[in-house]
């Protein structure tokens, strides 16, 4: 779960752009120029779906520390201190501003009357779980930030621990289901954009970079979970090759475009090459047995630091590559 959480925050970075091609004004103008009522209604529903989906995307992208990760950190770092008899001298939990803010955004999206079956029910459950967590989170945040544990040696934290952990666990599980729904729609959107793009065009290779990049992203999750699994490595290499092919086509097409205002366009190849390069380094490290070493002591309790660092770097390079396509480039 650790690696899936790290990657999920950028999994949908380009979805809003892909889903939002054509703005509301375009659709309204089309309707006013003689569009049949049924088509106008369909266009309005599609626009509402885009608005709803973009709010869902915003909820996920604004959680730099997911609730799944927050729970894992709380269990690993805080629970042992609370179970000990020694006075508590430090405390840190998830910032409660994201609890209420996320619930409010989810509610506003659910209220939009355009169904997104892959996401809506999980969004409702996610919001409901957040509302149970909210008062506990607020009380413990105030307690932690005011260092109340220095006044009572951690007594309140110990009293609230069971209820807080149960509520946080429910939120983490609801968030995972919500992420799965977002992923399902994201895959459908990126695949559709790629399949509809005219072959051997800049649009085709751009869509290919996003689609194949996200296929590789899924394969990376499996590889980071099991870095010494030959099948996981083979899948990661195969999808990475597709990314590289799309990158070569994209670079060729953008280089053929005439300069604008005296400036040529590189199509964001700096970020694209960084992503491909680091991914190839991961492949080499796996083949060289870098992640087979058995750690002991604190490093072992923290997990495989090497693969965690690789996952973090991959995640950042992926975010840089995909995120740049949300903005006009050339």
Coordinates of C-alpha atoms in Angstrom, one line a residue:
X1 CA 0.0 0.0 0.0
X2 CA 2.9 2.4 0.7
X3 CA 3.9 2.6 -2.9
X4 CA 0.4 2.7 -4.3
X5 CA -0.3 5.7 -2.1
X6 CA 2.8 7.5 -3.2
X7 CA 1.9 7.1 -6.8
X8 CA -1.8 7.8 -6.6
X9 CA -1.4 11.5 -5.9
X10 CA -0.2 12.1 -9.5
X11 CA -2.0 9.3 -11.2
X12 CA -4.8 11.7 -12.4
X13 CA -2.7 14.8 -13.0
X14 CA -3.6 15.2 -16.6
X15 CA -7.2 13.9 -16.4
X16 CA -8.8 17.3 -16.0
X17 CA -7.1 18.5 -19.2
X18 CA -8.1 15.4 -21.2
X19 CA -11.7 15.4 -19.9
X20 CA -12.1 19.2 -20.3
X21 CA -11.4 19.7 -24.0
X22 CA -14.0 22.2 -25.2
X23 CA -15.3 24.7 -22.6
X24 CA -18.8 25.4 -21.4
X25 CA -19.1 28.5 -23.6
X26 CA -18.4 26.4 -26.7
X27 CA -21.2 24.0 -25.9
X28 CA -23.7 26.7 -25.1
X29 CA -22.9 28.5 -28.3
X30 CA -23.3 25.2 -30.3
X31 CA -26.7 24.7 -28.7
X32 CA -27.8 28.3 -29.5
X33 CA -26.9 27.8 -33.1
X34 CA -29.6 25.2 -33.8
X35 CA -28.4 22.2 -31.9
X36 CA -31.2 19.7 -31.2
X37 CA -32.5 19.7 -27.6
X38 CA -31.3 16.2 -27.0
X39 CA -27.8 17.0 -28.1
X40 CA -27.8 20.2 -26.1
X41 CA -28.9 18.2 -23.0
X42 CA -26.1 15.7 -23.7
X43 CA -23.6 18.4 -24.0
X44 CA -24.7 20.0 -20.8
X45 CA -24.5 16.6 -19.0
X46 CA -21.0 16.1 -20.3
X47 CA -19.9 19.5 -19.1
X48 CA -21.3 18.7 -15.7
X49 CA -19.4 15.4 -15.6
X50 CA -16.2 17.3 -16.4
X51 CA -16.9 19.8 -13.6
X52 CA -17.7 17.0 -11.2
X53 CA -14.7 15.0 -12.2
X54 CA -12.3 17.9 -11.9
X55 CA -13.4 18.5 -8.3
X56 CA -12.7 14.8 -7.5
X57 CA -9.3 15.2 -9.1
X58 CA -8.7 18.3 -7.0
X59 CA -9.5 16.5 -3.8
X60 CA -6.9 13.8 -4.6
X61 CA -4.2 16.1 -5.9
X62 CA -4.4 18.4 -2.9
X63 CA -3.7 15.6 -0.5
X64 CA 0.1 15.6 -0.6
X65 CA 0.0 13.2 2.4
X66 CA -2.8 10.8 1.7
X67 CA -4.9 9.5 4.6
X68 CA -3.6 6.1 3.9
X69 CA -0.1 7.3 4.4
X70 CA -1.1 9.4 7.4
X71 CA -2.6 6.3 9.0
X72 CA 0.6 4.3 8.3
X73 CA 2.7 7.0 9.9
X74 CA 0.4 7.3 12.9
X75 CA 0.6 3.6 13.5
X76 CA 4.3 3.4 13.1
X77 CA 5.3 6.6 14.9
X78 CA 2.6 7.6 17.4
X79 CA 0.9 4.4 18.6
X80 CA 4.1 2.9 20.1
X81 CA 4.6 6.1 22.1
X82 CA 1.0 6.0 23.3
X83 CA 1.3 2.4 24.3
X84 CA 4.4 3.1 26.3
X85 CA 4.1 4.3 29.9
X86 CA 6.6 7.1 29.6
X87 CA 5.3 10.7 29.4
X88 CA 4.6 11.8 25.9
X89 CA 7.1 14.4 24.6
X90 CA 6.0 14.8 21.0
X91 CA 3.0 14.3 18.8
X92 CA 2.2 14.7 15.2
X93 CA -1.0 13.8 13.2
X94 CA -2.6 14.6 9.9
X95 CA -3.5 18.3 9.5
X96 CA -7.2 18.5 10.2
X97 CA -7.7 21.3 7.6
X98 CA -7.7 18.6 4.9
X99 CA -10.4 16.6 6.7
X100 CA -13.1 19.2 6.5
X101 CA -11.8 20.7 3.2
X102 CA -11.9 17.4 1.4
X103 CA -15.3 16.5 2.8
X104 CA -16.8 19.8 1.6
X105 CA -15.3 19.4 -1.9
X106 CA -16.6 15.8 -2.2
X107 CA -20.1 16.9 -1.2
X108 CA -20.0 19.7 -3.7
X109 CA -19.1 17.2 -6.5
X110 CA -21.7 14.6 -5.4
X111 CA -24.3 17.3 -5.6
X112 CA -23.7 17.9 -9.3
X113 CA -26.5 16.1 -11.2
X114 CA -24.4 14.2 -13.7
X115 CA -23.5 10.6 -12.7
X116 CA -20.0 9.2 -12.6
X117 CA -20.7 5.6 -11.5
X118 CA -17.1 4.7 -11.1
X119 CA -16.6 7.3 -8.4
X120 CA -19.8 8.7 -6.9
X121 CA -20.6 6.1 -4.3
X122 CA -17.0 5.9 -3.1
X123 CA -17.0 9.7 -2.9
X124 CA -20.1 9.6 -0.6
X125 CA -18.5 7.0 1.6
X126 CA -15.2 8.9 1.7
X127 CA -17.0 12.1 2.8
X128 CA -19.1 10.3 5.4
X129 CA -15.9 8.8 6.9
X130 CA -14.2 12.2 7.0
X131 CA -17.1 13.7 8.9
X132 CA -16.7 11.0 11.6
X133 CA -12.9 11.7 11.8
X134 CA -13.3 15.5 11.8
X135 CA -14.1 16.2 15.5
X136 CA -11.5 13.8 16.7
X137 CA -8.9 15.2 14.3
X138 CA -9.6 18.7 15.4
X139 CA -9.4 17.9 19.1
X140 CA -6.1 16.1 18.7
X141 CA -4.6 18.7 16.4
X142 CA -5.4 21.4 19.0
X143 CA -3.9 19.2 21.6
X144 CA -0.8 18.4 19.6
X145 CA -0.2 22.0 18.4
X146 CA -0.6 23.5 21.9
X147 CA 1.6 20.7 23.3
X148 CA -1.1 19.6 25.7
X149 CA 0.8 16.4 26.1
X150 CA 3.4 18.3 28.1
X151 CA 0.7 19.3 30.6
X152 CA -0.9 15.8 31.0
X153 CA 2.0 13.5 29.9
X154 CA -0.1 12.4 26.9
X155 CA -3.2 11.2 28.8
X156 CA -5.8 12.8 26.4
X157 CA -3.9 11.3 23.4
X158 CA -4.1 7.9 25.0
X159 CA -7.8 8.3 25.8
X160 CA -8.6 9.3 22.2
X161 CA -6.3 6.9 20.5
X162 CA -8.7 4.0 19.9
X163 CA -11.5 6.2 18.5
X164 CA -9.1 8.3 16.4
X165 CA -7.3 5.2 14.9
X166 CA -10.6 3.6 14.1
X167 CA -11.9 6.7 12.4
X168 CA -8.6 7.2 10.5
X169 CA -8.6 3.6 9.4
X170 CA -12.2 4.0 8.0
X171 CA -11.1 7.1 6.1
X172 CA -8.0 5.4 4.7
X173 CA -10.1 2.5 3.4
X174 CA -12.7 4.9 1.9
X175 CA -9.9 6.9 0.3
X176 CA -8.4 3.8 -1.3
X177 CA -11.8 2.9 -2.9
X178 CA -12.2 6.5 -4.1
X179 CA -8.7 6.4 -5.6
X180 CA -9.6 3.2 -7.4
X181 CA -12.7 4.9 -8.9
X182 CA -10.6 7.8 -10.1
X183 CA -8.1 5.4 -11.6
X184 CA -10.7 3.5 -13.5
X185 CA -12.1 6.7 -15.1
X186 CA -8.7 8.1 -15.7
X187 CA -7.6 5.0 -17.6
X188 CA -10.8 5.2 -19.7
X189 CA -10.2 8.8 -20.6
X190 CA -6.5 8.5 -21.5
X191 CA -7.2 5.4 -23.5
X192 CA -10.0 7.0 -25.4
X193 CA -7.9 10.1 -26.2
X194 CA -5.1 8.0 -27.5
X195 CA -7.3 5.8 -29.7
X196 CA -9.2 8.7 -31.2
X197 CA -6.1 10.8 -32.0
X198 CA -5.0 10.8 -35.7
X199 CA -2.1 8.4 -36.2
X200 CA 1.4 9.9 -36.6
X201 CA 0.5 13.3 -35.4
X202 CA 1.7 15.4 -32.5
X203 CA -1.7 14.9 -30.9
X204 CA -1.2 11.1 -31.3
X205 CA 2.2 11.0 -29.7
X206 CA 1.2 13.4 -26.9
X207 CA -1.8 11.2 -26.1
X208 CA 0.5 8.2 -26.3
X209 CA 2.9 9.7 -23.8
X210 CA 0.1 10.2 -21.3
X211 CA -1.6 6.8 -21.9
X212 CA 1.6 4.7 -22.0
X213 CA 3.0 6.7 -19.2
X214 CA 0.1 5.8 -17.0
X215 CA 0.3 2.1 -18.1
X216 CA 3.9 2.3 -16.9
X217 CA 2.8 4.0 -13.8
X218 CA 0.6 1.0 -12.9
X219 CA 3.4 -1.4 -13.7
X220 CA 5.8 0.7 -11.5
X221 CA 3.4 0.2 -8.6
X222 CA 3.6 -3.5 -8.9
X223 CA 7.4 -3.4 -9.3
X224 CA 7.9 -1.2 -6.3
X225 CA 5.8 -3.6 -4.3
X226 CA 7.8 -6.6 -5.5
X227 CA 11.1 -5.3 -6.9
X228 CA 12.6 -8.7 -7.4
X229 CA 9.7 -10.2 -9.3
X230 CA 10.7 -11.0 -12.9
X231 CA 7.2 -10.7 -14.2
X232 CA 6.8 -7.2 -12.6
X233 CA 10.1 -6.1 -14.1
X234 CA 9.2 -7.5 -17.6
X235 CA 5.8 -5.6 -17.5
X236 CA 7.6 -2.4 -16.4
X237 CA 10.2 -2.7 -19.2
X238 CA 7.5 -3.3 -21.8
X239 CA 5.4 -0.3 -21.0
X240 CA 8.5 1.9 -20.6
X241 CA 9.4 0.9 -24.2
X242 CA 6.0 2.2 -25.3
X243 CA 6.7 5.5 -23.5
X244 CA 10.0 5.8 -25.2
X245 CA 8.5 5.2 -28.6
X246 CA 5.8 7.9 -28.0
X247 CA 8.5 10.3 -26.8
X248 CA 10.6 9.8 -30.0
X249 CA 7.5 10.5 -32.1
X250 CA 6.5 13.5 -30.1
X251 CA 10.0 15.0 -30.2
X252 CA 10.1 14.6 -34.0
X253 CA 6.7 16.2 -34.5
X254 CA 7.4 19.2 -32.3
X255 CA 10.8 19.8 -33.8
X256 CA 9.1 20.0 -37.2
X257 CA 6.9 22.9 -36.0
X258 CA 8.1 26.4 -37.1
X259 CA 9.4 28.7 -34.4
X260 CA 6.9 31.0 -32.8
X261 CA 8.0 34.5 -31.9
X262 CA 11.6 33.4 -32.7
X263 CA 11.5 30.5 -30.3
X264 CA 11.4 26.8 -31.1
X265 CA 9.6 24.3 -28.9
X266 CA 11.2 21.3 -27.3
X267 CA 7.9 19.8 -26.2
X268 CA 8.9 19.4 -22.6
X269 CA 11.5 16.8 -23.5
X270 CA 13.6 17.7 -20.5
X271 CA 11.0 16.2 -18.1
X272 CA 10.1 13.4 -20.5
X273 CA 13.8 12.3 -20.8
X274 CA 14.3 12.6 -17.1
X275 CA 11.3 10.3 -16.5
X276 CA 12.5 7.7 -19.0
X277 CA 16.1 7.9 -17.8
X278 CA 15.3 7.4 -14.2
X279 CA 13.0 4.5 -15.1
X280 CA 15.8 2.9 -17.0
X281 CA 18.0 3.3 -14.0
X282 CA 15.4 1.5 -11.9
X283 CA 15.5 -1.4 -14.4
X284 CA 19.3 -1.6 -14.2
X285 CA 19.2 -1.5 -10.4
X286 CA 16.7 -4.4 -10.3
X287 CA 18.8 -6.4 -12.7
X288 CA 22.0 -5.6 -10.7
X289 CA 20.3 -6.9 -7.5
X290 CA 20.4 -3.5 -5.7
X291 CA 17.1 -4.2 -4.0
X292 CA 17.9 -7.8 -2.9
X293 CA 20.1 -6.7 0.0
X294 CA 18.7 -7.6 3.4
X295 CA 18.6 -4.6 5.8
X296 CA 18.8 -4.9 9.6
X297 CA 18.1 -2.7 12.6
X298 CA 16.4 0.7 12.1
X299 CA 16.7 0.5 8.3
X300 CA 14.8 -2.8 8.3
X301 CA 12.0 -1.4 10.5
X302 CA 11.7 1.6 8.1
X303 CA 11.4 -0.7 5.1
X304 CA 13.7 -0.9 2.1
X305 CA 15.0 2.7 1.9
X306 CA 16.5 2.1 -1.6
X307 CA 13.2 1.2 -3.2
X308 CA 11.3 3.9 -1.3
X309 CA 13.7 6.5 -2.6
X310 CA 13.4 5.1 -6.1
X311 CA 9.6 5.2 -5.8
X312 CA 9.7 8.8 -4.6
X313 CA 12.0 9.9 -7.5
X314 CA 9.9 8.0 -10.0
X315 CA 6.8 9.6 -8.6
X316 CA 8.2 13.1 -8.9
X317 CA 9.5 12.6 -12.5
X318 CA 6.1 11.1 -13.5
X319 CA 4.3 14.1 -12.0
X320 CA 6.7 16.5 -13.9
X321 CA 6.2 14.7 -17.2
X322 CA 2.4 14.3 -17.0
X323 CA 1.7 17.6 -15.3
X324 CA 3.3 19.7 -18.1
X325 CA 0.7 18.5 -20.5
X326 CA -2.0 20.3 -18.5
X327 CA -0.6 23.6 -20.0
X328 CA -0.1 24.8 -23.5
X329 CA 3.4 23.9 -24.6
X330 CA 3.9 24.7 -28.3

